[in-house]
Every structure is written in C-alpha cells, then in structure tokens.
CSV table of C-alpha atoms in Angstrom, one decimal:
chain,number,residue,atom,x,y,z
A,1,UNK,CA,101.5,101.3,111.8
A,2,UNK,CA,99.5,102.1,108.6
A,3,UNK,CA,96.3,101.4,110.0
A,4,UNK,CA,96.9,103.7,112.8
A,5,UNK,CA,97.6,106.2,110.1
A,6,UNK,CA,94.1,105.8,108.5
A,7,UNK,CA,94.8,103.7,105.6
A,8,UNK,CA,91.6,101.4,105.1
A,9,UNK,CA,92.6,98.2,102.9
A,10,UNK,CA,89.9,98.9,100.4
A,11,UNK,CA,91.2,102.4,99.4
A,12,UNK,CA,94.9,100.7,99.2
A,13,UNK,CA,93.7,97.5,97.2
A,14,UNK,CA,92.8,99.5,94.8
A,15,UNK,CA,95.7,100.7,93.9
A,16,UNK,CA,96.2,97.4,93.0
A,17,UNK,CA,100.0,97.3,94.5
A,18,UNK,CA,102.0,94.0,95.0
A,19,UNK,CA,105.5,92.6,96.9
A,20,UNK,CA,106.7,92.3,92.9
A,21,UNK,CA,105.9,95.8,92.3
A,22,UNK,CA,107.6,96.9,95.2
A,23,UNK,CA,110.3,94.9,94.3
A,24,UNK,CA,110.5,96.1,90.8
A,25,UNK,CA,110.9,99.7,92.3
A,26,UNK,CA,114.4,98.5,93.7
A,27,UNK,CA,113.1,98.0,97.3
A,28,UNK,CA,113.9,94.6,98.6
A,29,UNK,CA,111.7,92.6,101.1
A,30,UNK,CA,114.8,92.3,103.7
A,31,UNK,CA,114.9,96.3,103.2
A,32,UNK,CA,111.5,96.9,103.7
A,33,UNK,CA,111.5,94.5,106.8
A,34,UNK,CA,114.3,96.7,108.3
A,35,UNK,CA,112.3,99.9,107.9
A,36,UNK,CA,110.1,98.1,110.7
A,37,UNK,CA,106.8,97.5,107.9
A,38,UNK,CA,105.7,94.0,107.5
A,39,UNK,CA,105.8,93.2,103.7
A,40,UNK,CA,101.8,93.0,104.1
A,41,UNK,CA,101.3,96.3,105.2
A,42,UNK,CA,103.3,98.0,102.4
A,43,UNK,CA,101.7,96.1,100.0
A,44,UNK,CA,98.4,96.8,100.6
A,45,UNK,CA,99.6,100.3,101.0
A,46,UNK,CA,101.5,100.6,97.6
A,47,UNK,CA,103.9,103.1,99.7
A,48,UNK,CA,107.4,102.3,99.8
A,49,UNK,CA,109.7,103.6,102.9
A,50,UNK,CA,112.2,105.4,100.0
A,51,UNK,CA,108.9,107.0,98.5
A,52,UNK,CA,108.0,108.5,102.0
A,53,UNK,CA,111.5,109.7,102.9
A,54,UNK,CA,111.8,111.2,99.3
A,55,UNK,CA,108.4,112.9,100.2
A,56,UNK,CA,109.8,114.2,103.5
A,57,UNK,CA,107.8,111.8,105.8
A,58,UNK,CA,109.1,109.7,108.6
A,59,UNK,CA,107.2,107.1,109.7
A,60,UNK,CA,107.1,108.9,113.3
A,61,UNK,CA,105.8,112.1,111.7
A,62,UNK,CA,102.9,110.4,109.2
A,63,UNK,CA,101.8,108.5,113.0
A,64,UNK,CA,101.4,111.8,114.9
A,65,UNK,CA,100.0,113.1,111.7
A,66,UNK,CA,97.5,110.8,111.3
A,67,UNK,CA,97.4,110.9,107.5
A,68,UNK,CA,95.3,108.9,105.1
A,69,UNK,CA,96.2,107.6,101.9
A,70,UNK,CA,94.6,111.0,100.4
A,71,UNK,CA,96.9,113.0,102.3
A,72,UNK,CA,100.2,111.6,101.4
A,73,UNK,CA,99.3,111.8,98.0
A,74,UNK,CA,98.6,115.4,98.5
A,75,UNK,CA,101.3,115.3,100.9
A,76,UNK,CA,104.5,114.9,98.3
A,77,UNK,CA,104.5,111.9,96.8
A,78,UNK,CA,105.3,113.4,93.2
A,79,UNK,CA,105.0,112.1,90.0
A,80,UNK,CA,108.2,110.6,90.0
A,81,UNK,CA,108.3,109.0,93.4
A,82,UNK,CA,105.0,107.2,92.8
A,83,UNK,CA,106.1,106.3,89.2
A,84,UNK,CA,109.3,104.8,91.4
A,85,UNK,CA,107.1,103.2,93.7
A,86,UNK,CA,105.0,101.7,91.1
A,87,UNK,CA,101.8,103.7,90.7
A,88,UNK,CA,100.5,104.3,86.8
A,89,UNK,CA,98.2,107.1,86.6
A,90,UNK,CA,95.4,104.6,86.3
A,91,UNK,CA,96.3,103.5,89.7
A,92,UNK,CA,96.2,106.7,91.0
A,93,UNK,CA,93.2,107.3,89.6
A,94,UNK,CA,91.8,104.3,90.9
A,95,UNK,CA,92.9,105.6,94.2
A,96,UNK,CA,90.8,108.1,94.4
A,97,UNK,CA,93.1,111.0,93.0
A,98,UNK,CA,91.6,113.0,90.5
A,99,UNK,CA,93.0,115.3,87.5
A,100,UNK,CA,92.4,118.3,90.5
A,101,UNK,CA,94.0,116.7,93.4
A,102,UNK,CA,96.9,116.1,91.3
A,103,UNK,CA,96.9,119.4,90.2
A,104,UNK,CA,96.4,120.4,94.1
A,105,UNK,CA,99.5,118.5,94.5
A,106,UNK,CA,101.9,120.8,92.3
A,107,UNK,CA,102.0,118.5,89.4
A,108,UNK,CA,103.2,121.2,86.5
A,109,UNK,CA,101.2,121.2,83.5
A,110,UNK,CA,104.4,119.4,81.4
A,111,UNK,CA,105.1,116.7,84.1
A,112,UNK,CA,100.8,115.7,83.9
A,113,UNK,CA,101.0,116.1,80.0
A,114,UNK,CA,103.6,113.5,80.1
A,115,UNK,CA,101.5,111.4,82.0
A,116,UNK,CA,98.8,111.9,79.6
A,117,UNK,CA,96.3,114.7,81.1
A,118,UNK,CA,95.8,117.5,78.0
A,119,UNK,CA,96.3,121.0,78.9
A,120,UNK,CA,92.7,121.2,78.3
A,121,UNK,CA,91.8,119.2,80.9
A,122,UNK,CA,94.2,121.2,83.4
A,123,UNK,CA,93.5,124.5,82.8
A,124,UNK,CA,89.3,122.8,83.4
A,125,UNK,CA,91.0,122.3,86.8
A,126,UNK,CA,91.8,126.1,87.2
A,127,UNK,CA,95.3,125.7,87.0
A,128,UNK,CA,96.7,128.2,84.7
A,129,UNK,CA,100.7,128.5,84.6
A,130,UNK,CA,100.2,132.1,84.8
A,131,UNK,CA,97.9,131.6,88.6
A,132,UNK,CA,101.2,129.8,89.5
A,133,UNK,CA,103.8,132.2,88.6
A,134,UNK,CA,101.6,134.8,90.8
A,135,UNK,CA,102.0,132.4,93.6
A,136,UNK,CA,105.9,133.0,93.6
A,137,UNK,CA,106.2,129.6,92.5
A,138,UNK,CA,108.6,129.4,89.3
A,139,UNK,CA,107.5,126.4,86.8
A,140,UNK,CA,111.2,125.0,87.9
A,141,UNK,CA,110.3,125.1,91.7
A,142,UNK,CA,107.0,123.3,91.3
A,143,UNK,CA,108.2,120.5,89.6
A,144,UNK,CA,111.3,120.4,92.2
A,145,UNK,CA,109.1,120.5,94.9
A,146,UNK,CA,105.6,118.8,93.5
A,147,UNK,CA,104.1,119.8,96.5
A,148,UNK,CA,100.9,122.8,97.3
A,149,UNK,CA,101.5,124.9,100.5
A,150,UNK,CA,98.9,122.8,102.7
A,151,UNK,CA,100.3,119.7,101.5
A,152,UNK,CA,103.8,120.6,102.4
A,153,UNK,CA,102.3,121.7,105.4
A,154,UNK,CA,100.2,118.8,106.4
A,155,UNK,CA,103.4,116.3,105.8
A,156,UNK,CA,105.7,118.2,108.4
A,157,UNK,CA,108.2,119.0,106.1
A,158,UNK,CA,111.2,121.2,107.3
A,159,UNK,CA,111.9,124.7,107.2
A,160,UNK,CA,114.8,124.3,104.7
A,161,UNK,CA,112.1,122.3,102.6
A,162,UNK,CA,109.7,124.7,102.6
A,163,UNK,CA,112.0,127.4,101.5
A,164,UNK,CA,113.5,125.5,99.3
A,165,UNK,CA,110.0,125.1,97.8
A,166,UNK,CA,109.9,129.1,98.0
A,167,UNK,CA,107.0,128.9,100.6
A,168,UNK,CA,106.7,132.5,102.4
A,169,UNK,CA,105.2,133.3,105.6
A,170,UNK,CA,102.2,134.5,104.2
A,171,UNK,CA,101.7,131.7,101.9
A,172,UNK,CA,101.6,129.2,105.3
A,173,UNK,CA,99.2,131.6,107.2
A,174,UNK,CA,97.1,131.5,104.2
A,175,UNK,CA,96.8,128.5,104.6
A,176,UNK,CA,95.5,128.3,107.8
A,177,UNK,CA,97.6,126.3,109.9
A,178,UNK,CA,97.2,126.2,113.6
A,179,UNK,CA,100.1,126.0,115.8
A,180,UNK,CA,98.7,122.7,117.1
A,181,UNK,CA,98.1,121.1,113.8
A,182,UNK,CA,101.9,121.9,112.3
A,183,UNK,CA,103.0,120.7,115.8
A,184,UNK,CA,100.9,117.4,115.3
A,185,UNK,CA,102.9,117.2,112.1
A,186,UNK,CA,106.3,116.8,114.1
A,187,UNK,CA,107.2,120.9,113.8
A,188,UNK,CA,108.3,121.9,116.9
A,189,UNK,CA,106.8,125.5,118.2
A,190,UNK,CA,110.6,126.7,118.4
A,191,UNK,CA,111.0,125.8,114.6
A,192,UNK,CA,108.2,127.5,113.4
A,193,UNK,CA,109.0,130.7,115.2
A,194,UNK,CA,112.3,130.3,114.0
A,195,UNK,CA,110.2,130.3,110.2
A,196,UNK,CA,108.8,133.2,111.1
A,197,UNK,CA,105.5,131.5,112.1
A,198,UNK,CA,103.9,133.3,115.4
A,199,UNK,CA,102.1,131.0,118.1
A,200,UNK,CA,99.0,133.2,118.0
C-alpha cells in the first residue's frame, strides 16, 4: 500500500523510524496489523494509521492520491501529530522537510519556535504573521488546522475541514486545483459544487 503511494524506502529510512517508536506513540503492533499495514511498511514509513486519520487521510484517499512522503507532510501531518508519531524535528529534517516546507505547512511561528526554529529564520522564509492574517487565517486557526490551502487540498480533506480551516472559494481556485485532481483526492464533483467549487 505504501509503495503504491510513492514512498521509496530510502526517503522513509531516513527518518530513522522503528516498531518501538511506533509503539511508544501508543499504537500497538496488533492495532496497526488491524488497520491492514504490515508492521514493516509502517516502519519504514514512520507514519502511524492515527497520525493519517488525525491528518484527514484514509488509506483509500492517500492510494487514489498517489502521495509521497513530501506530500503528507505538506498534507497535515502537524507538529503535534508527528511529534505523537515520533518524528523530532531532526527527523524531519532529515526527511527532507525544510524550515520553508514547514512553514508551507501552516506551522505558526510560536508552535516552530517551540520546536526550535528562531523567528529569524521564519520570517527568512517569508512568513510574516501579518502575510497570514491577510490570508484570513487567524494565528488560532493556523495552528488548529496546521495545514496551507494546497496541502489541505492535495490530502482530500472535507468540506467541513476546509471551512473549519477558514478556506474560501477563492483561496482553493487560487490554488489551482482542477476538478480532476480534487476528484483524484477522493472529492466527489457533487461535493465540491456543493463548496461552491464550479466543474469548469
């Protein structure tokens, strides 16, 4: 299942992720079995099944979707689920995230502070807290949601989510997601229209 999502195992070793990490993040191997991933794949993919849900990604809709380990991280996985699922941001780091995909991610300036990136280093990323207050995007939201527009996007999350996250119409067509793609994502055409998205 995770290689047909585009995981390669040198990306996801990495990470450096283990059954005992997995285990220390209160997700048991029986559990894990249950979800229908072999204990091999989730530990070479560091990714825990309650760390998906959290992020609004069933294992159906991250299939269709096709995403690589770049794109869930982009996709949702927030600070705190990734902490729960075991990731440091060294790990992430060694991942292949940087300071700027995090940002990208709708990490708030306080939440990456605690994980040790300076303000310094954030607003080098172009991420000013005013910029995201212009977005519509209270500081509250953000670190609710932890997720950008395309990532919320590119995961298939919800309507509800999205307007949860305070995501407008405009703000998706911005981003330039097709009908197909957002289909792709497990977003029905009916849903979207029902968001206010158009086919065209």
């Amino acid at each position: 299942v995770l290689s047909r999502a585009g995981l390669s195992r040198a990306v996801l070793s990495r990470a450096g992720l283990s059954r005992a990490v997995l285990n220390r993040a209160g997700l048991s191997t029986a559990a894990l079995n249950r979800a229908g991933l072999s204990t091999a794949a989730l530990n070479r993919a560091g990714l825990s099944t309650a760390a998906l849900n959290r992020a609004g990604l069933s294992t159906a809709a991250l299939n269709r979707a096709g995403l690589s380990t770049a794109a869930l991280n982009r996709a949702g996985l927030s600070t705190a689920a990734l902490n729960r699922a075991g990731l440091s941001t060294a790990a992430l780091n060694r991942a292949g995230l940087s300071t700027a995909a995090l940002n990208r991610a709708g990490l708030s300036t306080a939440a990456l502070n605690r994980a040790g990136l300076s303000t310094a280093a954030l607003n080098r990323a172009g991420l000013s807290t005013a910029a995201l207050n212009r977005a519509g995007l209270s500081t509250a939201a953000l670190n609710r949601a932890g997720l950008s527009t395309a990532a919320l996007n590119r995961a298939g999350l919800s309507t509800a989510a999205l307007n949860r996250a305070g995501l407008s119409t405009a703000a998706l067509n911005r981003a330039g997601l097709s009908t197909a793609a957002l289909n792709r994502a497990g977003l029905s055409t009916a849903a979207l229209n029902r968001a206010g998205l158009s086919t065209a």
